[in-house]
Tab-separated table of C-alpha atoms in Angstrom:
chain	number	residue	atom	x	y	z
A	17	UNK	CA	0.000	0.000	0.000
A	18	UNK	CA	1.408	3.465	-0.825
A	19	UNK	CA	2.810	5.310	2.185
A	20	UNK	CA	2.491	8.840	3.504
A	21	UNK	CA	6.096	9.963	3.930
A	22	UNK	CA	7.092	13.177	5.719
A	23	UNK	CA	10.435	14.548	4.530
A	24	UNK	CA	12.392	17.280	6.283
A	25	UNK	CA	15.843	18.757	6.741
A	26	UNK	CA	16.573	19.771	10.327
A	27	UNK	CA	19.309	20.596	12.795
A	28	UNK	CA	20.571	18.388	15.615
A	29	UNK	CA	18.250	20.212	18.007
A	30	UNK	CA	15.249	19.565	15.779
A	31	UNK	CA	14.823	22.966	14.136
A	32	UNK	CA	13.377	22.814	10.628
A	33	UNK	CA	12.906	26.558	10.004
A	34	UNK	CA	13.203	29.913	11.711
A	35	UNK	CA	10.559	32.475	12.539
A	36	UNK	CA	9.883	35.694	10.603
A	37	UNK	CA	10.008	34.274	7.089
A	38	UNK	CA	10.324	36.784	4.254
A	39	UNK	CA	10.826	36.535	0.506
A	40	UNK	CA	14.537	37.188	1.057
A	41	UNK	CA	14.698	34.634	3.912
A	42	UNK	CA	12.655	31.576	2.919
A	43	UNK	CA	13.640	29.717	6.107
A	44	UNK	CA	13.255	32.666	8.442
A	45	UNK	CA	15.810	33.686	11.048
A	46	UNK	CA	18.222	30.769	10.723
A	47	UNK	CA	21.630	30.814	9.005
A	48	UNK	CA	21.145	30.203	5.300
A	49	UNK	CA	23.497	27.218	5.202
A	50	UNK	CA	22.468	25.609	8.508
A	51	UNK	CA	19.947	23.138	7.115
A	52	UNK	CA	20.565	22.729	3.389
A	53	UNK	CA	24.293	23.112	2.863
A	54	UNK	CA	24.487	19.374	2.120
A	55	UNK	CA	22.068	19.730	-0.768
A	56	UNK	CA	23.758	22.646	-2.507
A	57	UNK	CA	27.450	22.045	-1.755
A	58	UNK	CA	27.609	18.250	-2.044
A	59	UNK	CA	24.714	17.202	-4.289
A	60	UNK	CA	26.568	14.318	-5.940
A	61	UNK	CA	27.232	12.402	-2.722
A	62	UNK	CA	23.634	12.941	-1.628
A	63	UNK	CA	21.993	12.240	-4.980
A	64	UNK	CA	19.900	9.216	-3.870
A	65	UNK	CA	18.331	11.187	-1.028
A	66	UNK	CA	17.803	14.324	-3.133
A	67	UNK	CA	16.029	12.246	-5.755
A	68	UNK	CA	13.967	10.469	-3.088
A	69	UNK	CA	12.642	13.766	-1.686
A	70	UNK	CA	10.758	14.444	-4.925
A	71	UNK	CA	9.929	10.813	-5.765
A	72	UNK	CA	6.211	10.750	-5.018
A	73	UNK	CA	2.925	10.650	-6.858
A	74	UNK	CA	1.657	13.768	-5.073
A	75	UNK	CA	2.812	16.237	-2.441
A	76	UNK	CA	1.297	18.219	0.413
A	77	UNK	CA	2.804	21.406	1.813
A	78	UNK	CA	1.844	24.269	4.052
A	79	UNK	CA	1.367	27.770	2.793
A	80	UNK	CA	4.652	28.999	4.273
A	81	UNK	CA	6.489	26.217	2.462
A	82	UNK	CA	4.926	27.518	-0.744
A	83	UNK	CA	5.762	31.163	-0.142
A	84	UNK	CA	5.878	34.243	2.105
A	85	UNK	CA	2.485	35.713	1.147
A	86	UNK	CA	0.162	36.133	4.131
A	87	UNK	CA	-3.580	36.739	4.136
A	88	UNK	CA	-5.502	36.908	0.876
A	89	UNK	CA	-3.651	36.119	-2.349
A	90	UNK	CA	-2.925	39.705	-3.385
A	91	UNK	CA	-0.024	38.881	-5.729
A	92	UNK	CA	0.757	36.251	-8.338
A	93	UNK	CA	3.194	34.247	-6.205
A	94	UNK	CA	4.064	30.892	-7.809
A	95	UNK	CA	6.445	29.344	-5.298
A	96	UNK	CA	10.142	29.594	-4.522
A	97	UNK	CA	11.306	27.310	-7.321
A	98	UNK	CA	10.939	29.266	-10.549
A	99	UNK	CA	8.890	28.204	-13.586
A	100	UNK	CA	9.853	24.502	-13.349
A	101	UNK	CA	9.515	23.311	-9.720
A	102	UNK	CA	11.178	20.010	-8.814
A	103	UNK	CA	7.980	18.120	-7.928
A	104	UNK	CA	6.657	17.209	-11.420
A	105	UNK	CA	3.388	16.038	-9.849
A	106	UNK	CA	0.309	17.521	-8.161
A	107	UNK	CA	1.092	19.582	-5.059
A	108	UNK	CA	-1.671	20.365	-2.559
A	109	UNK	CA	-1.041	23.582	-0.624
A	110	UNK	CA	-2.864	24.095	2.685
A	111	UNK	CA	-4.320	27.581	3.004
A	112	UNK	CA	-7.283	29.469	4.460
A	113	UNK	CA	-7.699	31.522	1.287
A	114	UNK	CA	-9.066	30.078	-1.981
A	115	UNK	CA	-7.035	30.332	-5.144
A	116	UNK	CA	-7.247	28.794	-8.592
A	117	UNK	CA	-4.806	25.968	-9.365
A	118	UNK	CA	-1.523	26.934	-11.023
A	119	UNK	CA	-0.008	24.783	-13.746
A	120	UNK	CA	3.788	25.042	-13.969
A	121	UNK	CA	6.367	23.632	-16.336
A	122	UNK	CA	7.441	20.011	-15.981
A	123	UNK	CA	4.142	18.603	-14.741
A	124	UNK	CA	3.843	20.409	-11.394
A	125	UNK	CA	0.395	21.787	-10.605
A	126	UNK	CA	-0.248	23.632	-7.347
A	127	UNK	CA	-3.746	23.095	-5.940
A	128	UNK	CA	-4.921	25.160	-2.971
A	129	UNK	CA	-6.897	23.329	-0.277
A	130	UNK	CA	-8.977	25.283	2.235
A	131	UNK	CA	-10.731	22.470	4.097
A	132	UNK	CA	-7.906	21.020	6.168
A	133	UNK	CA	-5.252	18.346	6.344
A	134	UNK	CA	-7.561	15.354	5.891
A	135	UNK	CA	-9.097	16.781	2.731
A	136	UNK	CA	-5.643	17.560	1.338
A	137	UNK	CA	-4.504	14.008	2.043
A	138	UNK	CA	-7.593	12.513	0.403
A	139	UNK	CA	-6.976	14.554	-2.724
A	140	UNK	CA	-3.259	13.740	-2.726
A	141	UNK	CA	-3.939	10.015	-2.398
A	142	UNK	CA	-6.387	10.126	-5.287
A	143	UNK	CA	-3.850	11.972	-7.422
A	144	UNK	CA	-0.923	9.718	-6.443
A	145	UNK	CA	-2.623	6.448	-7.374
A	146	UNK	CA	-0.273	3.595	-6.465
A	147	UNK	CA	2.632	5.911	-5.556
A	148	UNK	CA	3.532	7.436	-2.198
A	149	UNK	CA	2.334	10.811	-0.953
A	150	UNK	CA	4.997	13.107	0.513
A	151	UNK	CA	4.327	15.712	3.179
A	152	UNK	CA	6.954	18.221	2.093
A	153	UNK	CA	6.748	20.645	5.027
A	154	UNK	CA	6.997	23.035	6.586
A	155	UNK	CA	7.402	22.206	10.228
A	156	UNK	CA	3.879	23.137	11.352
A	157	UNK	CA	2.288	21.127	8.550
A	158	UNK	CA	4.423	18.073	9.278
A	159	UNK	CA	3.629	18.306	12.988
A	160	UNK	CA	-0.085	18.539	12.205
A	161	UNK	CA	0.025	15.339	10.147
A	162	UNK	CA	2.082	13.573	12.821
A	163	UNK	CA	-0.309	14.680	15.577
A	164	UNK	CA	-3.241	13.336	13.562
A	165	UNK	CA	-1.538	9.945	13.121
A	166	UNK	CA	-1.459	10.276	9.336
A	167	UNK	CA	2.278	9.730	8.670
A	168	UNK	CA	3.634	6.255	7.865
A	169	UNK	CA	7.329	7.107	7.453
A	170	UNK	CA	9.756	9.915	8.276
A	171	UNK	CA	12.702	10.712	6.011
A	172	UNK	CA	14.978	13.123	7.880
A	173	UNK	CA	18.139	14.899	6.742
A	174	UNK	CA	19.974	15.881	9.934
A	175	UNK	CA	22.673	18.534	9.627
A	176	UNK	CA	25.472	18.871	12.222
A	177	UNK	CA	24.317	22.253	13.494
A	178	UNK	CA	22.603	23.518	16.634
A	179	UNK	CA	20.377	26.519	15.939
A	180	UNK	CA	18.919	27.076	19.396
A	181	UNK	CA	15.489	28.405	18.466
A	182	UNK	CA	12.869	28.320	15.766
A	183	UNK	CA	10.202	25.925	14.542
A	184	UNK	CA	10.880	22.490	15.975
A	185	UNK	CA	9.793	19.143	14.570
A	186	UNK	CA	7.748	17.023	17.030
A	187	UNK	CA	6.659	19.985	19.165
A	188	UNK	CA	3.314	19.270	20.790
A	189	UNK	CA	2.535	15.947	19.121
A	190	UNK	CA	2.811	13.612	22.103
A	191	UNK	CA	4.692	10.293	22.366
A	192	UNK	CA	5.755	8.467	19.224
A	193	UNK	CA	7.678	5.265	18.700
A	194	UNK	CA	9.760	4.935	15.542
A	195	UNK	CA	11.453	1.992	13.876
A	196	UNK	CA	14.589	2.809	11.909
A	197	UNK	CA	14.452	1.603	8.313
A	198	UNK	CA	17.747	2.983	7.019
A	199	UNK	CA	20.554	5.398	7.740
A	200	UNK	CA	23.465	6.862	5.810
A	201	UNK	CA	26.034	9.515	6.681
A	202	UNK	CA	27.790	11.733	4.176
A	203	UNK	CA	30.191	14.608	4.741
A	204	UNK	CA	27.580	17.231	5.672
A	205	UNK	CA	24.451	15.335	6.708
A	206	UNK	CA	23.030	12.144	8.165
A	207	UNK	CA	20.052	10.657	6.348
A	208	UNK	CA	17.710	8.599	8.522
A	209	UNK	CA	14.423	6.982	7.557
A	210	UNK	CA	11.945	5.743	10.162
A	211	UNK	CA	8.693	3.835	10.137
A	212	UNK	CA	6.088	5.421	12.399
A	213	UNK	CA	4.612	2.720	14.629
A	214	UNK	CA	0.957	2.681	15.732
A	215	UNK	CA	-0.035	4.857	18.667
A	216	UNK	CA	-0.550	1.851	20.942
A	217	UNK	CA	3.133	0.913	20.482
A	218	UNK	CA	4.202	4.306	21.820
A	219	UNK	CA	1.818	4.088	24.756
A	220	UNK	CA	3.140	0.653	25.781
A	221	UNK	CA	6.835	1.553	25.411
């Protein structure tokens, strides 16, 4: 059965993004190279994991992952990634404000979902068919899916940095028990993949 996989880059102290995001600072008030240096400086040695991040039949992301626009859609923002985003599949963006879908180059279409995380997941599963659905972030969106028990696997890219403050993965979601599926260390990051065990396993641990 296709899985719901949450993917995220984070620091050793669990920070996946900073506060006060702007167009010039997509990840907020964190050093620009703290979380994604591995991806941009050493892409060849991390190629399997980079490819795996976008290997899904459909994606879900929060509005802040899509862009810095707040409130009503008062500008034609089309994401951080230029005219050809890396997803090449349907992407369902969680928002409180309706917007028409946006077709991009390369097969990516952004759909805007206003009726919550369950509705977004239903639509993503329908679009993905027999392929996995990836929850692509940001931190608040991933935590919401974890808290609702809707994530089957976690694929984490852990950078050797301590940020000290910001948006933290696992904040407020309660106990979880994970089973490690794989792990690999390269020069700038450790890649770890976990299976999320049922809630009763965490409660009995």
